[in-house]
mmCIF file of C-alpha atoms in Angstrom:
data_model
loop_
_atom_site.group_PDB
_atom_site.id
_atom_site.type_symbol
_atom_site.label_atom_id
_atom_site.label_comp_id
_atom_site.label_asym_id
_atom_site.label_seq_id
_atom_site.Cartn_x
_atom_site.Cartn_y
_atom_site.Cartn_z
ATOM 1 C CA UNK A 207 -77.910 246.237 168.803
ATOM 2 C CA UNK A 208 -78.771 242.540 168.909
ATOM 3 C CA UNK A 209 -81.698 243.583 171.279
ATOM 4 C CA UNK A 210 -83.294 245.571 168.831
ATOM 5 C CA UNK A 211 -83.029 243.663 165.941
ATOM 6 C CA UNK A 212 -82.092 240.320 164.531
ATOM 7 C CA UNK A 213 -78.509 240.810 164.611
ATOM 8 C CA UNK A 214 -78.248 241.263 160.702
ATOM 9 C CA UNK A 215 -77.030 244.948 160.482
ATOM 10 C CA UNK A 216 -73.835 243.544 162.384
ATOM 11 C CA UNK A 217 -73.077 240.909 160.043
ATOM 12 C CA UNK A 218 -73.807 243.163 157.132
ATOM 13 C CA UNK A 219 -71.359 245.403 158.589
ATOM 14 C CA UNK A 220 -68.713 242.751 159.117
ATOM 15 C CA UNK A 221 -68.833 241.367 155.879
ATOM 16 C CA UNK A 222 -68.620 244.828 154.101
ATOM 17 C CA UNK A 223 -65.415 245.748 155.921
ATOM 18 C CA UNK A 224 -64.342 241.968 155.247
ATOM 19 C CA UNK A 225 -64.848 242.606 151.683
ATOM 20 C CA UNK A 226 -63.036 246.261 151.779
ATOM 21 C CA UNK A 227 -60.339 244.631 153.743
ATOM 22 C CA UNK A 228 -59.960 241.470 151.997
ATOM 23 C CA UNK A 229 -59.599 239.457 155.615
ATOM 24 C CA UNK A 230 -62.090 237.377 157.448
ATOM 25 C CA UNK A 231 -61.714 238.714 160.730
ATOM 26 C CA UNK A 232 -61.730 242.532 159.785
ATOM 27 C CA UNK A 233 -65.156 243.397 160.159
ATOM 28 C CA UNK A 234 -64.860 241.810 164.076
ATOM 29 C CA UNK A 235 -61.913 244.107 164.778
ATOM 30 C CA UNK A 236 -63.783 246.886 163.327
ATOM 31 C CA UNK A 237 -66.563 246.191 165.561
ATOM 32 C CA UNK A 238 -64.843 245.503 168.406
ATOM 33 C CA UNK A 239 -62.840 249.075 167.940
ATOM 34 C CA UNK A 240 -66.051 250.891 167.016
ATOM 35 C CA UNK A 241 -67.668 249.239 170.098
ATOM 36 C CA UNK A 242 -64.971 250.250 172.200
ATOM 37 C CA UNK A 243 -65.020 254.019 171.183
ATOM 38 C CA UNK A 244 -68.713 254.510 171.026
ATOM 39 C CA UNK A 245 -68.049 252.820 175.113
ATOM 40 C CA UNK A 246 -65.468 255.628 175.643
ATOM 41 C CA UNK A 247 -67.217 258.384 173.939
ATOM 42 C CA UNK A 248 -70.265 257.551 176.028
ATOM 43 C CA UNK A 249 -68.016 257.662 179.438
ATOM 44 C CA UNK A 250 -66.198 260.825 178.271
ATOM 45 C CA UNK A 251 -69.298 263.006 177.654
ATOM 46 C CA UNK A 252 -72.236 261.395 179.785
ATOM 47 C CA UNK A 253 -70.933 259.466 182.596
ATOM 48 C CA UNK A 254 -67.884 261.464 183.420
ATOM 49 C CA UNK A 255 -69.691 264.750 183.788
ATOM 50 C CA UNK A 256 -72.863 263.486 185.577
ATOM 51 C CA UNK A 257 -71.255 263.532 188.677
ATOM 52 C CA UNK A 258 -70.050 267.475 188.510
ATOM 53 C CA UNK A 259 -73.736 268.054 187.210
ATOM 54 C CA UNK A 260 -75.195 266.408 189.972
ATOM 55 C CA UNK A 261 -72.938 268.146 192.554
ATOM 56 C CA UNK A 262 -74.035 271.292 190.575
ATOM 57 C CA UNK A 263 -77.914 270.688 191.348
ATOM 58 C CA UNK A 264 -76.954 269.928 194.872
ATOM 59 C CA UNK A 265 -74.996 273.106 195.381
ATOM 60 C CA UNK A 266 -77.678 275.147 194.133
ATOM 61 C CA UNK A 267 -80.491 273.537 195.876
ATOM 62 C CA UNK A 268 -78.929 274.797 198.967
ATOM 63 C CA UNK A 269 -79.164 278.476 197.650
ATOM 64 C CA UNK A 270 -82.529 278.579 195.921
ATOM 65 C CA UNK A 271 -85.928 277.132 196.931
ATOM 66 C CA UNK A 272 -86.507 275.532 193.530
ATOM 67 C CA UNK A 273 -84.030 274.236 190.752
ATOM 68 C CA UNK A 274 -85.492 273.580 187.371
ATOM 69 C CA UNK A 275 -84.656 270.393 185.854
ATOM 70 C CA UNK A 276 -82.869 272.168 182.880
ATOM 71 C CA UNK A 277 -80.032 272.937 185.103
ATOM 72 C CA UNK A 278 -78.898 269.209 184.242
ATOM 73 C CA UNK A 279 -77.820 271.043 180.853
ATOM 74 C CA UNK A 280 -75.879 273.913 183.039
ATOM 75 C CA UNK A 281 -72.680 272.610 181.530
ATOM 76 C CA UNK A 282 -73.974 272.644 178.044
ATOM 77 C CA UNK A 283 -75.332 276.150 178.629
ATOM 78 C CA UNK A 284 -72.383 277.855 179.345
ATOM 79 C CA UNK A 285 -70.581 275.562 176.942
ATOM 80 C CA UNK A 286 -67.935 274.029 179.462
ATOM 81 C CA UNK A 287 -69.231 270.502 178.992
ATOM 82 C CA UNK A 288 -65.821 269.500 177.170
ATOM 83 C CA UNK A 289 -64.018 271.133 179.540
ATOM 84 C CA UNK A 290 -65.345 269.398 182.628
ATOM 85 C CA UNK A 291 -65.294 266.181 181.031
ATOM 86 C CA UNK A 292 -61.629 266.638 180.199
ATOM 87 C CA UNK A 293 -60.677 267.940 183.965
ATOM 88 C CA UNK A 294 -62.563 264.336 185.389
ATOM 89 C CA UNK A 295 -60.570 262.353 182.809
ATOM 90 C CA UNK A 296 -57.343 263.804 183.909
ATOM 91 C CA UNK A 297 -58.454 263.077 187.546
ATOM 92 C CA UNK A 298 -59.123 259.348 186.623
ATOM 93 C CA UNK A 299 -55.937 259.169 184.688
ATOM 94 C CA UNK A 300 -53.977 260.115 187.945
ATOM 95 C CA UNK A 301 -55.758 258.249 190.253
ATOM 96 C CA UNK A 302 -54.942 255.060 188.083
ATOM 97 C CA UNK A 303 -51.780 255.872 188.200
ATOM 98 C CA UNK A 304 -51.495 255.998 191.822
ATOM 99 C CA UNK A 305 -53.815 252.906 192.322
ATOM 100 C CA UNK A 306 -50.422 251.062 190.684
ATOM 101 C CA UNK A 307 -49.698 251.273 194.614
ATOM 102 C CA UNK A 308 -52.015 249.750 197.232
ATOM 103 C CA UNK A 309 -51.238 253.083 199.636
ATOM 104 C CA UNK A 310 -51.591 255.690 196.804
ATOM 105 C CA UNK A 311 -54.724 254.341 195.626
ATOM 106 C CA UNK A 312 -56.398 254.966 199.014
ATOM 107 C CA UNK A 313 -55.017 258.646 199.629
ATOM 108 C CA UNK A 314 -55.398 259.537 196.453
ATOM 109 C CA UNK A 315 -59.144 258.694 196.310
ATOM 110 C CA UNK A 316 -59.719 261.285 199.350
ATOM 111 C CA UNK A 317 -56.767 264.062 197.458
ATOM 112 C CA UNK A 318 -59.190 264.435 194.571
ATOM 113 C CA UNK A 319 -62.057 263.863 196.664
ATOM 114 C CA UNK A 320 -63.336 267.250 196.000
ATOM 115 C CA UNK A 321 -62.871 267.656 192.433
ATOM 116 C CA UNK A 322 -66.208 267.535 190.775
ATOM 117 C CA UNK A 323 -67.406 269.855 193.488
ATOM 118 C CA UNK A 324 -64.468 272.238 192.511
ATOM 119 C CA UNK A 325 -65.629 271.860 188.990
ATOM 120 C CA UNK A 326 -69.408 272.214 189.713
ATOM 121 C CA UNK A 327 -68.735 275.397 191.157
ATOM 122 C CA UNK A 328 -66.213 276.891 188.506
ATOM 123 C CA UNK A 329 -65.376 274.897 185.210
ATOM 124 C CA UNK A 330 -63.148 277.276 183.880
ATOM 125 C CA UNK A 331 -60.506 275.889 186.262
ATOM 126 C CA UNK A 332 -57.988 273.914 184.471
ATOM 127 C CA UNK A 333 -57.350 270.322 185.164
ATOM 128 C CA UNK A 334 -54.166 271.012 187.205
ATOM 129 C CA UNK A 335 -55.873 274.046 189.428
ATOM 130 C CA UNK A 336 -58.816 271.611 190.204
ATOM 131 C CA UNK A 337 -56.596 268.440 191.546
ATOM 132 C CA UNK A 338 -54.416 270.858 193.276
ATOM 133 C CA UNK A 339 -57.144 272.898 195.125
ATOM 134 C CA UNK A 340 -58.814 269.613 195.842
ATOM 135 C CA UNK A 341 -55.292 268.146 197.361
ATOM 136 C CA UNK A 342 -54.578 271.372 199.530
ATOM 137 C CA UNK A 343 -58.507 271.595 200.880
ATOM 138 C CA UNK A 344 -58.170 267.842 201.739
ATOM 139 C CA UNK A 345 -55.032 268.176 203.337
ATOM 140 C CA UNK A 346 -55.592 267.017 207.055
ATOM 141 C CA UNK A 347 -59.149 265.939 206.177
ATOM 142 C CA UNK A 348 -58.881 262.539 204.698
ATOM 143 C CA UNK A 349 -58.917 260.616 207.825
ATOM 144 C CA UNK A 350 -62.082 262.975 208.954
ATOM 145 C CA UNK A 351 -64.013 262.557 205.391
ATOM 146 C CA UNK A 352 -63.216 258.545 205.706
ATOM 147 C CA UNK A 353 -64.729 258.190 209.046
ATOM 148 C CA UNK A 354 -67.814 260.113 207.630
ATOM 149 C CA UNK A 355 -68.178 257.851 204.603
ATOM 150 C CA UNK A 356 -67.946 255.115 207.175
ATOM 151 C CA UNK A 357 -71.045 256.214 208.888
ATOM 152 C CA UNK A 358 -73.261 255.538 205.662
ATOM 153 C CA UNK A 359 -72.116 251.598 205.842
ATOM 154 C CA UNK A 360 -75.606 250.464 207.447
ATOM 155 C CA UNK A 361 -77.249 252.815 204.324
ATOM 156 C CA UNK A 362 -75.316 250.659 201.806
ATOM 157 C CA UNK A 363 -76.497 247.437 203.374
ATOM 158 C CA UNK A 364 -80.041 249.008 203.574
ATOM 159 C CA UNK A 365 -79.594 249.269 199.646
ATOM 160 C CA UNK A 366 -78.297 246.013 199.029
ATOM 161 C CA UNK A 367 -81.533 244.707 201.108
ATOM 162 C CA UNK A 368 -83.359 246.231 198.872
ATOM 163 C CA UNK A 369 -82.110 245.501 195.816
ATOM 164 C CA UNK A 370 -80.774 248.636 194.948
ATOM 165 C CA UNK A 371 -84.285 250.781 195.266
ATOM 166 C CA UNK A 372 -83.159 252.187 198.570
ATOM 167 C CA UNK A 373 -80.277 253.663 197.310
ATOM 168 C CA UNK A 374 -81.673 254.796 194.183
ATOM 169 C CA UNK A 375 -85.162 256.505 195.932
ATOM 170 C CA UNK A 376 -83.282 257.548 199.131
ATOM 171 C CA UNK A 377 -79.660 256.480 200.449
ATOM 172 C CA UNK A 378 -78.128 258.635 197.089
ATOM 173 C CA UNK A 379 -79.510 261.844 197.532
ATOM 174 C CA UNK A 380 -78.827 261.793 201.479
ATOM 175 C CA UNK A 381 -75.196 261.217 200.883
ATOM 176 C CA UNK A 382 -74.683 263.524 198.061
ATOM 177 C CA UNK A 383 -76.098 266.132 200.317
ATOM 178 C CA UNK A 384 -74.146 265.211 203.327
ATOM 179 C CA UNK A 385 -70.814 265.697 201.301
ATOM 180 C CA UNK A 386 -72.019 268.904 199.599
ATOM 181 C CA UNK A 387 -72.493 270.370 203.006
ATOM 182 C CA UNK A 388 -69.029 268.691 203.656
ATOM 183 C CA UNK A 389 -67.647 270.376 200.829
ATOM 184 C CA UNK A 390 -69.170 273.644 201.842
ATOM 185 C CA UNK A 391 -67.710 273.518 205.064
ATOM 186 C CA UNK A 392 -64.032 272.818 203.659
ATOM 187 C CA UNK A 393 -64.419 275.996 200.995
ATOM 188 C CA UNK A 394 -65.291 278.103 204.041
ATOM 189 C CA UNK A 395 -62.046 276.709 205.893
ATOM 190 C CA UNK A 396 -59.988 276.774 202.450
ATOM 191 C CA UNK A 397 -61.013 280.790 202.135
ATOM 192 C CA UNK A 398 -60.629 281.758 205.712
ATOM 193 C CA UNK A 399 -56.716 280.242 205.607
ATOM 194 C CA UNK A 400 -56.429 281.922 202.279
ATOM 195 C CA UNK A 401 -54.998 278.639 200.467
ATOM 196 C CA UNK A 402 -54.019 279.378 197.305
ATOM 197 C CA UNK A 403 -56.434 279.035 194.679
ATOM 198 C CA UNK A 404 -59.415 278.816 196.875
ATOM 199 C CA UNK A 405 -59.972 282.763 195.245
ATOM 200 C CA UNK A 406 -61.090 280.554 192.310
ATOM 201 C CA UNK A 407 -63.926 278.936 194.242
ATOM 202 C CA UNK A 408 -66.289 282.351 193.275
ATOM 203 C CA UNK A 409 -69.019 281.034 191.653
ATOM 204 C CA UNK A 410 -69.807 283.826 188.600
ATOM 205 C CA UNK A 411 -72.829 281.627 187.057
#
């Protein structure tokens, strides 16, 4: 707000809250809480689901020659935006809890690695179904996934040297395309092994 205005609007809001609460710091506390809530809402509805939408675009890109820009609103069109956001929130919550243990943070990072891909394919699943299926599909493949990520280390250095432009223009899309294909391979294995829940990876949209 301060970048767009003189900041007087914040002073006015703070003064108004102060007069209502009868305290000098009431306005400041209100603005901090409102700002925190605003950041959470933005993260929950936009940033949280972007990884799902991006993977959906790449999954469709494997099948169709053209993917319209309108597909970025895919979750909104099928009325599953809130559900996808909730699943990703639960995934981050579980991972945060496991991060309290050093080893758990690394292991669960790869256990939950496929959650955004699974949600991108079937947003009708529950959070528990998506997380459990990701764990089962990644069983025996965590080290493999780590090595594949490690192969991109020079690409990350390239991004640093180009002040992020290399990542934006090239590396990020190549990384996502690579791991989208990796998901497809694990998906195929899961169906061949008849892993419980793999039958839900049947895109009806």
